[in-house]
mmCIF file of C-alpha atoms in Angstrom:
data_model
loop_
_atom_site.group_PDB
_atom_site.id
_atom_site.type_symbol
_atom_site.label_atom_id
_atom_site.label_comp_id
_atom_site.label_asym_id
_atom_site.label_seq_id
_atom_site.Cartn_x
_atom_site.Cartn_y
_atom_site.Cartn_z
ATOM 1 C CA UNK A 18 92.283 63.208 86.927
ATOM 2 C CA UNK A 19 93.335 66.160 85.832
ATOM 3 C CA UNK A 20 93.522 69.556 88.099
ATOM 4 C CA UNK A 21 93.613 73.509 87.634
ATOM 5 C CA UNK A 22 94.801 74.601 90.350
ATOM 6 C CA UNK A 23 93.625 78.395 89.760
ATOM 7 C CA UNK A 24 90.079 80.716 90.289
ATOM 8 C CA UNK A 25 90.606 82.483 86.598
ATOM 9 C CA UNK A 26 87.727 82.190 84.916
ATOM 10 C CA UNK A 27 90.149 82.600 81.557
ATOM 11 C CA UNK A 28 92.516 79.497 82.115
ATOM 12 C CA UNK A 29 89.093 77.449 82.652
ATOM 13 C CA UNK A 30 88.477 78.168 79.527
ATOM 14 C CA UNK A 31 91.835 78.142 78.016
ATOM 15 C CA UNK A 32 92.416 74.522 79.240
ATOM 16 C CA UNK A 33 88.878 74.049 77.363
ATOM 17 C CA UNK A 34 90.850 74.183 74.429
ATOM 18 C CA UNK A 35 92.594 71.049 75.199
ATOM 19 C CA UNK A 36 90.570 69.054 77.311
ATOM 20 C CA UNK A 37 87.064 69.448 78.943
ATOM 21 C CA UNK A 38 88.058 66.782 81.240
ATOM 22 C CA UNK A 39 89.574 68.368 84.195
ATOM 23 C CA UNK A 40 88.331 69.674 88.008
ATOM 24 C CA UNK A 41 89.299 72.909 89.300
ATOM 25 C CA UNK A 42 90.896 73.537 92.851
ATOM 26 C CA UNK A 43 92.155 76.489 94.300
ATOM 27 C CA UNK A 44 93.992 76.884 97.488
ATOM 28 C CA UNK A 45 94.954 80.287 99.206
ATOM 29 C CA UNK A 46 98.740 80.677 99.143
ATOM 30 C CA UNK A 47 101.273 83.958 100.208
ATOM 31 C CA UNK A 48 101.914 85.054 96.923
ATOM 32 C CA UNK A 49 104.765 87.303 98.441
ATOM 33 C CA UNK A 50 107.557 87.553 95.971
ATOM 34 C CA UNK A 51 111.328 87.662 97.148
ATOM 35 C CA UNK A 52 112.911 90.833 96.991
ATOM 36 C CA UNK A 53 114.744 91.257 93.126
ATOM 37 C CA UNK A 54 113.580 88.284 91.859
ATOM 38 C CA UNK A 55 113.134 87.905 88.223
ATOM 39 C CA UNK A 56 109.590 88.210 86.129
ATOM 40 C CA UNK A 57 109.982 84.941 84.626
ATOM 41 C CA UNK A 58 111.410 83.222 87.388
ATOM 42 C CA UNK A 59 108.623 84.719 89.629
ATOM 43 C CA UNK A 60 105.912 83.129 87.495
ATOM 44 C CA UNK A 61 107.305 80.116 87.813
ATOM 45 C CA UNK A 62 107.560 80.034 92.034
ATOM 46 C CA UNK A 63 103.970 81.233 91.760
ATOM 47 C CA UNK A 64 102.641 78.339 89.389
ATOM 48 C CA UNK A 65 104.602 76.153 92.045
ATOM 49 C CA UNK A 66 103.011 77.290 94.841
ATOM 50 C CA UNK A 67 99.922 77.191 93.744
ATOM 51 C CA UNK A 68 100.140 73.673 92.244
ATOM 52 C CA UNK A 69 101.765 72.104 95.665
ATOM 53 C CA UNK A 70 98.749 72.062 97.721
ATOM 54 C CA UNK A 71 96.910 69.384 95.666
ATOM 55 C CA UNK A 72 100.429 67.552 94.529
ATOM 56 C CA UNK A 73 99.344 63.140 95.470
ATOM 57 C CA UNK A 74 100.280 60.098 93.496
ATOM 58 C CA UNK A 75 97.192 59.925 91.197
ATOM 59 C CA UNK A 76 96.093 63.285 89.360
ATOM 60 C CA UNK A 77 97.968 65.658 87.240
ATOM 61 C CA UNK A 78 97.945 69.302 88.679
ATOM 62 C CA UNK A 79 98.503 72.431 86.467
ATOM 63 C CA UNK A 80 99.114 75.668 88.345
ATOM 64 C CA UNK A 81 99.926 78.983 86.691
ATOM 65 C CA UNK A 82 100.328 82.671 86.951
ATOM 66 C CA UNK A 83 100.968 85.829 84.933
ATOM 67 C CA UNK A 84 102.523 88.847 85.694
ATOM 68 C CA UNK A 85 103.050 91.759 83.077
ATOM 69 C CA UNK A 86 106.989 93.346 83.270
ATOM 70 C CA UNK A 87 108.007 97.078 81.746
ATOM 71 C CA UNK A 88 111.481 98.058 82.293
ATOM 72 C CA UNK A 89 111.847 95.275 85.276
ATOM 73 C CA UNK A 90 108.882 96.462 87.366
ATOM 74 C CA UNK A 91 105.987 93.767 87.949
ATOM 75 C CA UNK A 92 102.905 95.207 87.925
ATOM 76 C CA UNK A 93 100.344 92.956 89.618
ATOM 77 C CA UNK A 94 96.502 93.527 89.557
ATOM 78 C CA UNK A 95 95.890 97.613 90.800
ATOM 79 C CA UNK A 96 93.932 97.592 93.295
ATOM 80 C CA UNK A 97 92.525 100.756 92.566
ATOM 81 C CA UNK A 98 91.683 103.540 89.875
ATOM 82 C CA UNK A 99 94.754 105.483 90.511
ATOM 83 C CA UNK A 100 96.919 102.169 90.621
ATOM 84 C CA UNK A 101 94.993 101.185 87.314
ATOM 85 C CA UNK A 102 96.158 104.905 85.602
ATOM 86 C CA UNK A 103 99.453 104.514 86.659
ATOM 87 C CA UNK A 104 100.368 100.924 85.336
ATOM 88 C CA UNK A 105 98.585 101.876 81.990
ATOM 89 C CA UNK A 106 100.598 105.353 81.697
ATOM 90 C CA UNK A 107 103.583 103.139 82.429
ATOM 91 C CA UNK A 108 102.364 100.935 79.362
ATOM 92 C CA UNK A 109 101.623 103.633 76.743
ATOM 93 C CA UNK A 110 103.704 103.930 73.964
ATOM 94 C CA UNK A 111 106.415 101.060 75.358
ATOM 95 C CA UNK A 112 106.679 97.428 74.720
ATOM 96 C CA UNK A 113 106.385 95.124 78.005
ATOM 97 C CA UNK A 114 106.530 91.623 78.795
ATOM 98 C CA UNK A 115 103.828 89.012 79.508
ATOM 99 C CA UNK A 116 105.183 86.548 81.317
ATOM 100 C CA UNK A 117 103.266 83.093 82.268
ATOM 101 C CA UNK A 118 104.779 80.774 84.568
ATOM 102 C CA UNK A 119 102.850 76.989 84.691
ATOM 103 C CA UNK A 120 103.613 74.218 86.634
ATOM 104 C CA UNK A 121 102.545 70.634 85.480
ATOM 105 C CA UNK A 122 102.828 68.063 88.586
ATOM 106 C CA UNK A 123 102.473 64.360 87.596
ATOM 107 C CA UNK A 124 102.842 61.492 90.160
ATOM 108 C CA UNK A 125 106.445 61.171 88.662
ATOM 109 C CA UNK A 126 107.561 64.260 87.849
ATOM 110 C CA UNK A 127 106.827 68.402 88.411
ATOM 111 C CA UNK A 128 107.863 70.100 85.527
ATOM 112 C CA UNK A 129 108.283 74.254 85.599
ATOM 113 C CA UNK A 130 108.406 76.308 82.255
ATOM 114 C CA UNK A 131 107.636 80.005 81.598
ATOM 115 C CA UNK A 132 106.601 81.637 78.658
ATOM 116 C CA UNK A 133 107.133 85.518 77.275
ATOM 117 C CA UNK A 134 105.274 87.090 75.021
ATOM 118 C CA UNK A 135 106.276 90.960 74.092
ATOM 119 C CA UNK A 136 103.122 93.693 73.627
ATOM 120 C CA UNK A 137 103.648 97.191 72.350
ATOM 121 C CA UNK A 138 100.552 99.807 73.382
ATOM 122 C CA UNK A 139 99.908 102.784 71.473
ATOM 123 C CA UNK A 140 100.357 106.141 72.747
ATOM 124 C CA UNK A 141 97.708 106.886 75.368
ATOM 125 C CA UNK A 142 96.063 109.759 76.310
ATOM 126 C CA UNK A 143 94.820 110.758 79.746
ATOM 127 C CA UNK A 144 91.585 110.709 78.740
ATOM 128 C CA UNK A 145 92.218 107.228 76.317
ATOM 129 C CA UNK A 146 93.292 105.544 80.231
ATOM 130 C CA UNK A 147 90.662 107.066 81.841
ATOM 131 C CA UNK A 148 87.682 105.547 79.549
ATOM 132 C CA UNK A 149 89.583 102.313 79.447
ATOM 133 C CA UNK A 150 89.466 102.382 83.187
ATOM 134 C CA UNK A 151 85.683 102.907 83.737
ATOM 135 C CA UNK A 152 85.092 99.837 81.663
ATOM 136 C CA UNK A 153 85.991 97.918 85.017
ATOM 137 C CA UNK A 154 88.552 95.633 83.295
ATOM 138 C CA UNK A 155 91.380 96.596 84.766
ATOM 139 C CA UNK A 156 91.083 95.423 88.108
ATOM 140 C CA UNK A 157 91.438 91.400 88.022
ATOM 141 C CA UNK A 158 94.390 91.694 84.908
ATOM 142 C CA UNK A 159 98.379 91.692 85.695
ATOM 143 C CA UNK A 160 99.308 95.070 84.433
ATOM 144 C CA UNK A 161 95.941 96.540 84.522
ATOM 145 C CA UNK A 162 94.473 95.265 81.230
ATOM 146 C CA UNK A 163 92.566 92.557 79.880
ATOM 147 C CA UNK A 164 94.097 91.751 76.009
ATOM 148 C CA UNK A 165 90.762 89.905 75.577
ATOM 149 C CA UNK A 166 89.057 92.409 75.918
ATOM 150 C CA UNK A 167 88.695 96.021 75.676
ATOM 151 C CA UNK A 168 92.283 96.367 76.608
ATOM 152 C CA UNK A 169 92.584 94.641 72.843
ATOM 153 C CA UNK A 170 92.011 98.485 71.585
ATOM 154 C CA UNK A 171 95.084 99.509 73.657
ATOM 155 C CA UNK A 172 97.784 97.784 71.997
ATOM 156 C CA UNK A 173 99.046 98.114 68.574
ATOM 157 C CA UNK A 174 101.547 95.086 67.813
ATOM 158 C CA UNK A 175 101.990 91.345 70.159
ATOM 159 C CA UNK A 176 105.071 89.337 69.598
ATOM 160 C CA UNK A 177 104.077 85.930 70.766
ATOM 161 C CA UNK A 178 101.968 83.432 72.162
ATOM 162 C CA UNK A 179 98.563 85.336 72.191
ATOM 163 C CA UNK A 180 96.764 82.841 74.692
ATOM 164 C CA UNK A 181 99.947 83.660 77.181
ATOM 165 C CA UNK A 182 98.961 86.812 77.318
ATOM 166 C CA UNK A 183 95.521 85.745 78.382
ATOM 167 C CA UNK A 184 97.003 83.535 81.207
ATOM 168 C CA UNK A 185 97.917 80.356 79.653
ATOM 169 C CA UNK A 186 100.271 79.358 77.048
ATOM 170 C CA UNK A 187 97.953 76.546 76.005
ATOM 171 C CA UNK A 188 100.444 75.226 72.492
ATOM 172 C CA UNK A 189 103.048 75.287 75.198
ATOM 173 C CA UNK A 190 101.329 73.192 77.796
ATOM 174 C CA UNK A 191 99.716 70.781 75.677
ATOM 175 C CA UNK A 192 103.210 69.594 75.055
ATOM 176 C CA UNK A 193 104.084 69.523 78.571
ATOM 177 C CA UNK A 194 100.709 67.544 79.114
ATOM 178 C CA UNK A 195 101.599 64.519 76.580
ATOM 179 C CA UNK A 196 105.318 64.080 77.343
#
């Protein structure tokens, strides 16, 4: 059996794209980072950590996480409109980092990868942010924006992995899955 450990409704149906035969779990964990810890590196203890709880000696478990990284600040999900404005402002004009962090747990082995993929916004205006932010998008998306989305009208160039970006580096897994 095969597991997502995770509540996105996008990695459901990223995994989609390699197999429809998997079960989804989820298990409340303290995502508390430690203090100066890397993006990529705090991906991965996320992925972990969510993957752990449903670890036994039959299933394979997949856990992941993304966080979005501009000049070595994580930005997490705002939690608010003026938390939403500020990551975006942050954004505009500058190329950040995607980073997803996956964990693949088989009975024999746990496996830990992460995967970076570089997006350049445009220049934003106050008023650009603003009507981006009463779409309601913002507020379930790492760094405030949804690439599959709306958000797709705020960036002008992506250097990598497109799907990683969306949560799940699915090329990248796949090969994790059949090794």
């Amino acid at each position: 059996m095969l597991i997502l450990a995770s509540k996105s409704p996008r990695r459901k149906e990223l995994l989609s794209l390699i197999t429809d035969d998997f079960i989804i779990k989820s298990a409340d964990v303290d995502e508390s980072l430690p203090d100066g810890i890397r993006p990529d590196k705090a991906v991965e203890y996320l992925s972990l950590i969510k993957a752990e709880p449903f670890k036994n000696n039959t299933d394979t478990v997949i856990g992941a996480d993304t966080v979005v990284s501009v000049e070595g600040v994580i930005l997490g999900k705002p939690k608010e409109r003026a938390d939403a404005f500020t990551m975006l402002k942050m954004l505009s004009g500058k190329v950040h980092s995607v980073f997803t962090g996956v964990t693949v747990i088989k009975p024999s082995s746990t496996t830990t990868f992460s995967v970076e993929t570089k997006v350049k916004f445009f220049d934003l205006t106050d008023s650009e942010i603003k009507d981006y932010i009463d779409t309601g998008e913002p507020f379930d998306k790492a760094g405030g924006y949804g690439i599959q989305g709306k958000g797709a009208l705020l960036v002008e160039k992506i250097d990598g992995d497109y799907f990683n970006v969306v949560g799940l580096p699915v090329s990248t897994l796949k090969k994790y899955l059949t090794n």
